[in-house]
Coordinates of C-alpha atoms in Angstrom, one line a residue:
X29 CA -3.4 -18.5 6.7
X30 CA -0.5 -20.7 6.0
X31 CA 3.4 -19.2 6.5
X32 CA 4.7 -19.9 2.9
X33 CA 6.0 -16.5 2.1
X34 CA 10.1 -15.6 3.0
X35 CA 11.6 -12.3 3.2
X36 CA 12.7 -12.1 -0.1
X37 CA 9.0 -12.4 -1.3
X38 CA 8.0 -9.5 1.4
X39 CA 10.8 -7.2 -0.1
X40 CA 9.5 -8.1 -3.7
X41 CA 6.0 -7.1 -3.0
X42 CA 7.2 -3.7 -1.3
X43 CA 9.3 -3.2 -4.5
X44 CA 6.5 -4.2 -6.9
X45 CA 4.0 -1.8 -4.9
X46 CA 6.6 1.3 -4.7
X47 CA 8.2 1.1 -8.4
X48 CA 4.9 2.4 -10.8
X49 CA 4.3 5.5 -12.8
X50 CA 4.8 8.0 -10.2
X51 CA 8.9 7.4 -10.5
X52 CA 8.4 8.6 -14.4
X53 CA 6.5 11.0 -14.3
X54 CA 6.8 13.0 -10.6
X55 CA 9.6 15.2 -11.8
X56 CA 8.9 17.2 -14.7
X57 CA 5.8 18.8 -11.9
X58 CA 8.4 19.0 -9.6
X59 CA 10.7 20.8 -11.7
X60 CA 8.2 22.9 -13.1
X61 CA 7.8 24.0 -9.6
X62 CA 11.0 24.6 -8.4
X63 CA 13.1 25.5 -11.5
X64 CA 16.4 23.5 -11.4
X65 CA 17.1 19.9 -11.5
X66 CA 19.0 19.7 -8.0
X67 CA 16.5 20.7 -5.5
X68 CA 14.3 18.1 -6.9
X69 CA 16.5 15.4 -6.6
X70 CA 16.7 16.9 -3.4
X71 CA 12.8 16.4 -3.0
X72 CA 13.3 13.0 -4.2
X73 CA 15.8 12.4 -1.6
X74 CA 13.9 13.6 1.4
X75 CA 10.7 11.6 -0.1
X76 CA 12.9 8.2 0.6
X77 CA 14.1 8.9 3.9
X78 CA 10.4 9.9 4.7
X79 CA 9.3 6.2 3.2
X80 CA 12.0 4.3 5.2
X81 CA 11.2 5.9 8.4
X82 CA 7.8 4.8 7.8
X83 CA 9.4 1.2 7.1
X84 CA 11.3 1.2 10.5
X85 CA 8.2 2.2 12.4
X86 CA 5.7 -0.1 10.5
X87 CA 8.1 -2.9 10.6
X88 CA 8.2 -2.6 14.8
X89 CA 4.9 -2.8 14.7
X90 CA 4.7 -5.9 12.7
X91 CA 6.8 -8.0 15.3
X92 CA 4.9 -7.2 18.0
X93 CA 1.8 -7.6 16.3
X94 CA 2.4 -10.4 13.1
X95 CA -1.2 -10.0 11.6
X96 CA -2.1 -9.7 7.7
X97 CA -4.3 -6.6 7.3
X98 CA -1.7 -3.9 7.2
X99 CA -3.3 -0.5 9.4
X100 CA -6.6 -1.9 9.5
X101 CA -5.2 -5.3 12.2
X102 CA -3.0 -2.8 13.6
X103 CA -5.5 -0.5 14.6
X104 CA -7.5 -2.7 15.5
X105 CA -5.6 -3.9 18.2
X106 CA -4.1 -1.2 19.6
X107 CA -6.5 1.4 19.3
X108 CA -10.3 0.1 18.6
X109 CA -12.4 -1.9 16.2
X110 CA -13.7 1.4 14.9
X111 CA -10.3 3.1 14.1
X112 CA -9.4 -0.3 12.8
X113 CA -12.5 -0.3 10.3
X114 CA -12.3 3.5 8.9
X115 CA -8.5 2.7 7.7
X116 CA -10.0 -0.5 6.2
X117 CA -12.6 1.5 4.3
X118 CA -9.9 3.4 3.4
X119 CA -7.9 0.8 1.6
X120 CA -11.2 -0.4 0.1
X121 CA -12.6 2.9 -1.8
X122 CA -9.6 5.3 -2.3
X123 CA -6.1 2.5 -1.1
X124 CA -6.4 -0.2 -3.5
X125 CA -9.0 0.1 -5.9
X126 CA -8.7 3.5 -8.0
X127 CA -4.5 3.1 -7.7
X128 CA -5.2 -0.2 -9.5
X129 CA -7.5 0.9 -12.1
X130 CA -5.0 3.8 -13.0
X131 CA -2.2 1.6 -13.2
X132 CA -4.1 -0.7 -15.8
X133 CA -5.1 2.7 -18.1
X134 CA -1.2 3.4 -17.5
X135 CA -0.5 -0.1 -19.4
X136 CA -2.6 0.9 -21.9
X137 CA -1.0 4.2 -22.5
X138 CA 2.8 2.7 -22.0
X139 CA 1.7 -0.4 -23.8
X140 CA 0.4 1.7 -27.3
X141 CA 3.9 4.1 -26.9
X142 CA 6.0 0.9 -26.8
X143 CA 4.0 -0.4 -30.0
X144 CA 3.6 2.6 -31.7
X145 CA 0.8 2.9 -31.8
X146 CA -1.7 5.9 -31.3
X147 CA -4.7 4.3 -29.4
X148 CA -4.7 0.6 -29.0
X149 CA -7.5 -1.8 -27.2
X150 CA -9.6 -0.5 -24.3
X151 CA -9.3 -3.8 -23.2
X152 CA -5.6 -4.1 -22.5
X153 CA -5.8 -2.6 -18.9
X154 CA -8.6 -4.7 -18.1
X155 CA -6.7 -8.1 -19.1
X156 CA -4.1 -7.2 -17.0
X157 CA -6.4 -7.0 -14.0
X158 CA -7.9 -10.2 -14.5
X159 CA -4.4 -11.7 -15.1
X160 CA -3.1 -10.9 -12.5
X161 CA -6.1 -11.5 -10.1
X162 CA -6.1 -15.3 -11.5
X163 CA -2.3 -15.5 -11.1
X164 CA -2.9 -14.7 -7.4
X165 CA -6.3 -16.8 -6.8
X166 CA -4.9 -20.2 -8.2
X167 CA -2.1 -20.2 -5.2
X168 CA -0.3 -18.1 -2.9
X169 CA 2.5 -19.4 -4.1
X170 CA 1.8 -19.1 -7.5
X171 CA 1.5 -15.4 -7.8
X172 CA 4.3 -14.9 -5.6
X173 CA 6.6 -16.8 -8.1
X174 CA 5.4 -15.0 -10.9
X175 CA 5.5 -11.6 -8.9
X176 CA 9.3 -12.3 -7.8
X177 CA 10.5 -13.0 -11.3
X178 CA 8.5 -9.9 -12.3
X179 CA 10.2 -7.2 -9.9
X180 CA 14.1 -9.1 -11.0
X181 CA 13.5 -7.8 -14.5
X182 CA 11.9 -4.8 -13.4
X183 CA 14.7 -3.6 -11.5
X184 CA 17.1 -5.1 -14.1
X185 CA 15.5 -2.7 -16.8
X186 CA 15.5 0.3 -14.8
X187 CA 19.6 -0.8 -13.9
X188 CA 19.7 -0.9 -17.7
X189 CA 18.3 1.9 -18.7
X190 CA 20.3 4.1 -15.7
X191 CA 23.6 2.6 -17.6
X192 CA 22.4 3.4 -21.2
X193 CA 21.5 7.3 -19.4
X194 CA 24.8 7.2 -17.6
X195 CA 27.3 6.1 -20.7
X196 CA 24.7 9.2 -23.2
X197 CA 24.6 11.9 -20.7
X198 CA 27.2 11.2 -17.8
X199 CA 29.4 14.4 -18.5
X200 CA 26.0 16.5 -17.3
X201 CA 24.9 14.0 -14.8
X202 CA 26.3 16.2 -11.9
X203 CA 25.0 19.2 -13.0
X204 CA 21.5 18.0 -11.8
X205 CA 22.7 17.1 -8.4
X206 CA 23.5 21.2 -7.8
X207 CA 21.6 24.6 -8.0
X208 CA 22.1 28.4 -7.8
X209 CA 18.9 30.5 -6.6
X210 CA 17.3 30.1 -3.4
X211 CA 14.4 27.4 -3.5
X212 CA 10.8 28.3 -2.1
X213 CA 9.9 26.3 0.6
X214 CA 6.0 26.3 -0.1
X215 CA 7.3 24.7 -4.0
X216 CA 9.4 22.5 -2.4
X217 CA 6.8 21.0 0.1
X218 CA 4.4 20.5 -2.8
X219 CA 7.0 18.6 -4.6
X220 CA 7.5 16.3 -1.5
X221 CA 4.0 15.7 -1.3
X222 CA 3.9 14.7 -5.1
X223 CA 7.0 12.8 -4.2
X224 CA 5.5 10.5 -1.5
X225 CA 3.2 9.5 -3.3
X226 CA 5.2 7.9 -5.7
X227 CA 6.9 6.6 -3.0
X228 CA 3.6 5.0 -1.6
X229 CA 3.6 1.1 -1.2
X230 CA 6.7 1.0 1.3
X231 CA 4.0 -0.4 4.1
X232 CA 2.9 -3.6 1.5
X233 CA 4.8 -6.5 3.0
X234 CA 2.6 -5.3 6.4
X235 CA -0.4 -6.6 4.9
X236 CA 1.0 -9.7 4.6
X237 CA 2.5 -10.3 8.0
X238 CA 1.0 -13.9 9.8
X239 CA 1.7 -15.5 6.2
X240 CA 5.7 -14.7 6.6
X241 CA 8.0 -17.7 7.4
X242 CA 9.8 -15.5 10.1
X243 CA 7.9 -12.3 11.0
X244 CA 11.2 -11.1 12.9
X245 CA 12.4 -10.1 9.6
X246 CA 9.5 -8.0 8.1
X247 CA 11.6 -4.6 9.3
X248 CA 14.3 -6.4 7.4
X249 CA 12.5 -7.0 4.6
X250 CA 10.7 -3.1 4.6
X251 CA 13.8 -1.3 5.2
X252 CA 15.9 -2.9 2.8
X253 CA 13.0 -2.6 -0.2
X254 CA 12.2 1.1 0.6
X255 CA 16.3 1.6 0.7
X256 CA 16.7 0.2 -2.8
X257 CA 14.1 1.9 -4.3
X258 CA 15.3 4.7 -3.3
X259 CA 18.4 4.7 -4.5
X260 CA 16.9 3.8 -7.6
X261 CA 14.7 6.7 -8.4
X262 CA 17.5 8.9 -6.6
X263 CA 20.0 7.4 -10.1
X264 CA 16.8 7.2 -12.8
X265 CA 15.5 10.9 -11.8
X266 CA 18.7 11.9 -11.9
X267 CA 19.2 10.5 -15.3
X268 CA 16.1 12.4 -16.7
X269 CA 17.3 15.7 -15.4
X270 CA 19.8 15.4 -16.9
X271 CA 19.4 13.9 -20.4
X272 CA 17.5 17.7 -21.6
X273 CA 17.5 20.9 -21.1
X274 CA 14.8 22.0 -17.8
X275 CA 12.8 24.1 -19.8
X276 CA 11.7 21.1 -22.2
X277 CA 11.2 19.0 -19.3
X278 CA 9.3 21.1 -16.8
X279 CA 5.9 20.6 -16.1
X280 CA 5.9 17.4 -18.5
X281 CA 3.9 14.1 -17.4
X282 CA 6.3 12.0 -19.5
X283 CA 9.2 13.8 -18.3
X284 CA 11.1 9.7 -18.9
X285 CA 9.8 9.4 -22.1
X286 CA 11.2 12.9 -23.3
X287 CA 14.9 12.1 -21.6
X288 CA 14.7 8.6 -22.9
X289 CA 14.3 10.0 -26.4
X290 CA 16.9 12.6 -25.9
X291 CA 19.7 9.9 -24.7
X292 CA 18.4 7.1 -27.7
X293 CA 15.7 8.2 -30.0
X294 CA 12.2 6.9 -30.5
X295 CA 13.7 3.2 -30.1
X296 CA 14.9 4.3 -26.7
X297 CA 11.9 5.6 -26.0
X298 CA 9.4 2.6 -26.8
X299 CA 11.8 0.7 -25.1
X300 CA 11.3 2.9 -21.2
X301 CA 7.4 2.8 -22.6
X302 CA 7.5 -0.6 -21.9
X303 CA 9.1 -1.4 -19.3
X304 CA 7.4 1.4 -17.5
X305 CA 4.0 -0.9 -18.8
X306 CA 5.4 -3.7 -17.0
X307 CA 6.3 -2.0 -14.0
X308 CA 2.9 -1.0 -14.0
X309 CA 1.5 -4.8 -14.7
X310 CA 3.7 -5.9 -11.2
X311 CA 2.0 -2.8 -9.6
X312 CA -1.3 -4.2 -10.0
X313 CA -0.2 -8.0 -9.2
X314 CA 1.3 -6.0 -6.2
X315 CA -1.8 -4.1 -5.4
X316 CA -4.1 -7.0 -5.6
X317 CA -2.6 -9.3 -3.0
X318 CA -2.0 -6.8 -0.3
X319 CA -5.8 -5.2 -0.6
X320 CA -7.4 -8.2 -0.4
X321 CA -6.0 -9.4 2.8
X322 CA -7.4 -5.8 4.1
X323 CA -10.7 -7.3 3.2
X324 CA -10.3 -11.2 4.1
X325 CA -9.0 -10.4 7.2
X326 CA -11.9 -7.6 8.1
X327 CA -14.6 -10.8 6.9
X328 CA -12.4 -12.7 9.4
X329 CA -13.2 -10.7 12.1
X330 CA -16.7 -10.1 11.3
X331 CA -16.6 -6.4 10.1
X332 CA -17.3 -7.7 6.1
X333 CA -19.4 -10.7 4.9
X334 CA -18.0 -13.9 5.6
X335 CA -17.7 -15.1 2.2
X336 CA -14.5 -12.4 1.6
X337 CA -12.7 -14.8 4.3
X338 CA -9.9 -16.9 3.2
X339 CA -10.1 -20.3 2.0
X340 CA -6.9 -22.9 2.1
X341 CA -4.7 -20.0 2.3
X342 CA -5.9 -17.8 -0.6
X343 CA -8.5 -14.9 -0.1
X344 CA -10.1 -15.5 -3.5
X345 CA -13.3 -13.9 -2.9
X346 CA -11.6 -11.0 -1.8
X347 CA -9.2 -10.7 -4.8
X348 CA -12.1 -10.6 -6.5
X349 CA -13.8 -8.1 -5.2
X350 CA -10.9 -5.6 -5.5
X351 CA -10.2 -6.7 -9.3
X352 CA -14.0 -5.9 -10.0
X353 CA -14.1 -2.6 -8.2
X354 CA -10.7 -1.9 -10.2
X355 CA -12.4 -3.3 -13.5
X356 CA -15.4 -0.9 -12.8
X357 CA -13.0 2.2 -12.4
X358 CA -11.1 1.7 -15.0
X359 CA -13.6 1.1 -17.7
X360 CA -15.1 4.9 -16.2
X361 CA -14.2 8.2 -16.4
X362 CA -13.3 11.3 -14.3
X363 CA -11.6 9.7 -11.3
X364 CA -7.8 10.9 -11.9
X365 CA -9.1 13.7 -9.8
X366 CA -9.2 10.8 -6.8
X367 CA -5.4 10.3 -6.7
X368 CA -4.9 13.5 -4.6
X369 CA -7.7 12.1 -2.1
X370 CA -6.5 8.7 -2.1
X371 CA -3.2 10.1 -1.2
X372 CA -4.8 12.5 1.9
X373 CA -6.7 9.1 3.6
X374 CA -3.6 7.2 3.0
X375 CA -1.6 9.6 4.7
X376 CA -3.8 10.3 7.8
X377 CA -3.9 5.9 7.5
X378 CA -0.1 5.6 7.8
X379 CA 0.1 8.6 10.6
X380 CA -2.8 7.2 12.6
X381 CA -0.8 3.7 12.5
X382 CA 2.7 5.2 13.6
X383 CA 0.7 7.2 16.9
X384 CA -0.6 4.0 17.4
X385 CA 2.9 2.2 17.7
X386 CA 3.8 5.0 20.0
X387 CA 1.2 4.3 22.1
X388 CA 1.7 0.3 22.3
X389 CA 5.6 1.1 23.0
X390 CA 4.3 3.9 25.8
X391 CA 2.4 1.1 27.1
X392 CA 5.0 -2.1 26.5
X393 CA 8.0 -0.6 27.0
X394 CA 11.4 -1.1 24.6
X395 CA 12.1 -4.4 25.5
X396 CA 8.4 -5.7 23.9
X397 CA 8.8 -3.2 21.2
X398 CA 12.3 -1.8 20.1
X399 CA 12.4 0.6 17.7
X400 CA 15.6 2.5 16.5
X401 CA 15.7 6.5 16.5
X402 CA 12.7 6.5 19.7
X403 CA 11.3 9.0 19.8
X404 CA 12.6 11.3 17.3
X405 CA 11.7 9.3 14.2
X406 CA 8.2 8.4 14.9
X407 CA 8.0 11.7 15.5
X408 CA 9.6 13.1 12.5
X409 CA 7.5 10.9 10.2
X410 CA 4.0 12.0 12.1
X411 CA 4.8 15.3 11.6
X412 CA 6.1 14.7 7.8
X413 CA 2.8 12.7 6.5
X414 CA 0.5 15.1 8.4
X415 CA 2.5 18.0 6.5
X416 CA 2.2 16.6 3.3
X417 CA -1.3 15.6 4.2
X418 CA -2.2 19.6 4.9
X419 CA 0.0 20.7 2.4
X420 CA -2.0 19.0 0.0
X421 CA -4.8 20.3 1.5
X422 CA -4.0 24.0 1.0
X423 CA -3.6 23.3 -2.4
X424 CA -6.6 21.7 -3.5
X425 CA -9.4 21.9 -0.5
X426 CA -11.7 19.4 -1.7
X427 CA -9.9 16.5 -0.8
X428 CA -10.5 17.4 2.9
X429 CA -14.3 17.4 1.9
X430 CA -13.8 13.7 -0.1
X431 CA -12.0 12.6 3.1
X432 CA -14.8 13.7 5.3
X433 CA -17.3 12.1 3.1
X434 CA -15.6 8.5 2.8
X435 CA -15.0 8.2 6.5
X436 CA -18.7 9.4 7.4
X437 CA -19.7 6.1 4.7
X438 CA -18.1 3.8 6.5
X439 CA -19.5 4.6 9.9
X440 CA -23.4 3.0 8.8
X441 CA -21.7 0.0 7.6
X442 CA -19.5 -0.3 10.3
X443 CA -23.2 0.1 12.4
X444 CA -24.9 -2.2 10.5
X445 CA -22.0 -5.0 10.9
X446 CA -22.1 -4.8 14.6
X447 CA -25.8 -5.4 14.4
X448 CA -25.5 -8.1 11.8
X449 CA -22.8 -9.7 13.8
X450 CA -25.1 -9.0 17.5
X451 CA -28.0 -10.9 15.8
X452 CA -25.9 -14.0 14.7
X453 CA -24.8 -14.5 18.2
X454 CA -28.1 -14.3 19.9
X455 CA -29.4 -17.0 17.1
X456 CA -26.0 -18.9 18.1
X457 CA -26.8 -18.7 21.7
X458 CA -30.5 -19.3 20.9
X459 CA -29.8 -22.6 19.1
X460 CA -27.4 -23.8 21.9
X461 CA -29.9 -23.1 24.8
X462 CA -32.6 -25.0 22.6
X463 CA -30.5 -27.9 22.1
X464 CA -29.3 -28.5 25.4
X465 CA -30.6 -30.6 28.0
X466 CA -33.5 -29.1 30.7
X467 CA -32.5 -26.7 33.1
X468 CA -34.4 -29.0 36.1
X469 CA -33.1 -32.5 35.5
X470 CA -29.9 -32.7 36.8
X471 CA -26.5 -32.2 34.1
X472 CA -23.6 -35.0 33.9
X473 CA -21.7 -33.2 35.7
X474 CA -23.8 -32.9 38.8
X475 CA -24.5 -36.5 38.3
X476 CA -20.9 -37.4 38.5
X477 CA -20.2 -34.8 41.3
X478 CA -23.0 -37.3 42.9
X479 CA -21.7 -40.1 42.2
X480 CA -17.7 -39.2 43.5
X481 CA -18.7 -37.1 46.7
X482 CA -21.2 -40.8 47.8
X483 CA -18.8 -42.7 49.2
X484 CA -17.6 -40.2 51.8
X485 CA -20.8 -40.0 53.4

């Protein structure tokens, strides 16, 4: 793949990947959970430093090792093909695909709030699938564009909407920063976990990595993203908790519809509906072009069907494989269950990945692969994302069984790759030993071996 894509570009898609539902919606569970608005702030808080951790691990990585494919090329290489392949699998059944197709029923939802109206075309979610999965095929550089504009006005409306929150309810913005009774640390756990995962995404300029201009910047380009979106759920979420009173905000889904309401009425309120559809619409331009350079570069390396490769630049058949599976989940019912699981692969992914840098920096050494905070932060995130991971676990015990079940799939295909890919060889070697010359008469080389060692005899 060509290197057309600059830091900037990297920090968009990381921003477009990271900024979705989860950052208006999280809290109102969260506060339902632990009572008062400062401890989840708190949560939020702890949630961010988690994510750019991650970011400074990932992004060491990604010098050493420049390659688009995000944990599956990393694993790849530093541990085996096989470790490599299950965290692809990953990104293909529970990473990319049913995040996607819940972000386009999300613009439905948004997009019939900001209208008005009370159910609007089933179709609306699925457009912006295709949309954006055309936007991305045409050119690289084409989606990008789009994509870039899309996360300025993104972050611009949620700037907006933080001023218009500040300037309705900034006498009682403090309050939500501070709390009185003790906080339960099981309550607060769970609401880290729920946290992360609207903080998942910070990895998506990794999956990207051999088509950046200057690869010595992805870290840059991670950190930086994660860091500002951060601080901007840190002064939306704040806004939110602030703009009602806790008990009409606990355990709410649309806890930023309710507060915008609060602070502006129901023009306020279609007003965050849609920009929280658009945020959505860059999610799943977002989405699209990091899974399917998972995919491409897995049919690169012979662990996918070769048609999924990319071509001129631009994994086309790849985007649209993911926009189909995300078209066929969308248009189905009964997977919102799959977020929880999606989040407990992911998490075991992104661990996984960070042991793995540990290991290549065990084996380097600091000079081949700094990383700031060694070894405490590598450490500290492992032992975050496998908490979460457990936590979530204790809670609902069938994601362990999902997990189990997805990895165990992908071990026949992986099988029936290698053989695919054994088979091709032998006809390869087959076809070359057929076409060349017989093994008795002599080769051009001997004959010109002969023909320089005659005159010294």
């Amino acid at each position: 793949m060509t290197r057309q894509l600059g830091a900037w570009s990297a920090g968009a898609l990381v921003v477009a990947n990271m900024v979705g539902s989860g950052a208006f919606t999280v809290s109102g569970f969260a506060l339902a959970e632990l009572g008062e608005p400062g401890p989840v702030l708190l949560a939020w808080a702890v949630g961010g430093a988690i994510a750019t951790g991650g970011a400074l691990c990932y992004g060491a990585l990604g010098r050493r090792l420049p390659l688009s494919g995000g944990e599956y090329a990393l694993l790849s290489r530093t541990v085996s093909p096989l470790a490599g392949f299950l965290a692809g699998w990953v990104s293909l059944v529970a990473g990319f695909s049913a995040p996607i197709a819940l972000a386009a029923l999300g613009v439905q939802a948004y997009a019939d709030a900001a209208l008005g109206r009370s159910a609007g075309a089933p179709w609306l979610g699925a457009l912006a699938i295709a949309v954006c999965a055309l936007a991305h095929a045409l050119r690289t550089r084409v989606g990008v564009g789009l994509q870039n504009a899309a996360v300025t006005l993104k972050l611009a409306g949620i700037a907006a909407f933080v001023a218009i929150g500040a300037l309705g309810a900034g006498a009682r913005i403090p309050d939500a920063f501070v709390w009185s009774a003790s906080v339960d640390p099981g309550a607060f756990a769970l609401s880290v976990v729920w946290v992360s995962f609207a903080y998942s995404g910070w990895n998506a300029a990794i999956y990207v990595a051999s088509e950046l201009r200057e690869p010595a910047r992805l870290s840059r380009a991670l950190v930086c993203a994660t860091a500002l979106v951060t601080l901007a759920y840190l002064a939306l979420n704040a806004v939110f908790l602030s703009a009602a009173p806790a008990a009409v905000l606990a355990g709410k889904a649309e806890i930023g519809a309710i507060a915008a309401e609060s602070l502006g009425g129901p023009a306020l309120r279609r007003a965050l509906a849609a920009l929280v559809a658009f945020a959505l619409v860059t999610s799943i331009s977002s989405m699209l072009m990091a899974g399917s350079r998972v995919y491409a570069q897995m049919a690169e390396d012979g662990l996918l069907p070769r048609f999924l490769r990319a071509r001129g630049g631009v994994p086309r058949a790849s985007i649209a494989l993911q926009a189909l599976l995300a078209l066929a989940l969308s248009v189905s019912s009964g997977f919102a269950e799959l977020l929880g699981y999606a989040g407990f692969l992911l998490s075991l992914s992104s661990a996984a990945t960070v042991l793995a840098l540990v290991r290549l920096r065990l084996r380097e050494g600091a000079s081949r692969v700094p990383l700031p905070g060694w070894p405490w932060l590598p450490i500290a995130f492992v032992a975050a994302t496998s908490g979460s991971a457990l936590a979530l676990v204790w809670r609902e015990p069938f994601v362990l069984g999902l997990g189990a079940v997805t990895l165990a799939s992908a071990l026949p295909v992986y099988r029936w790759m290698a053989v695919t890919r054994a088979r091709a060889r032998a006809r390869a070697s087959s076809s070359r030993a057929a076409r060349s010359p017989d093994s008795s008469a002599p080769s051009i080389a001997a004959k010109n071996s002969v023909a320089v060692s005659e005159p010294a005899q």
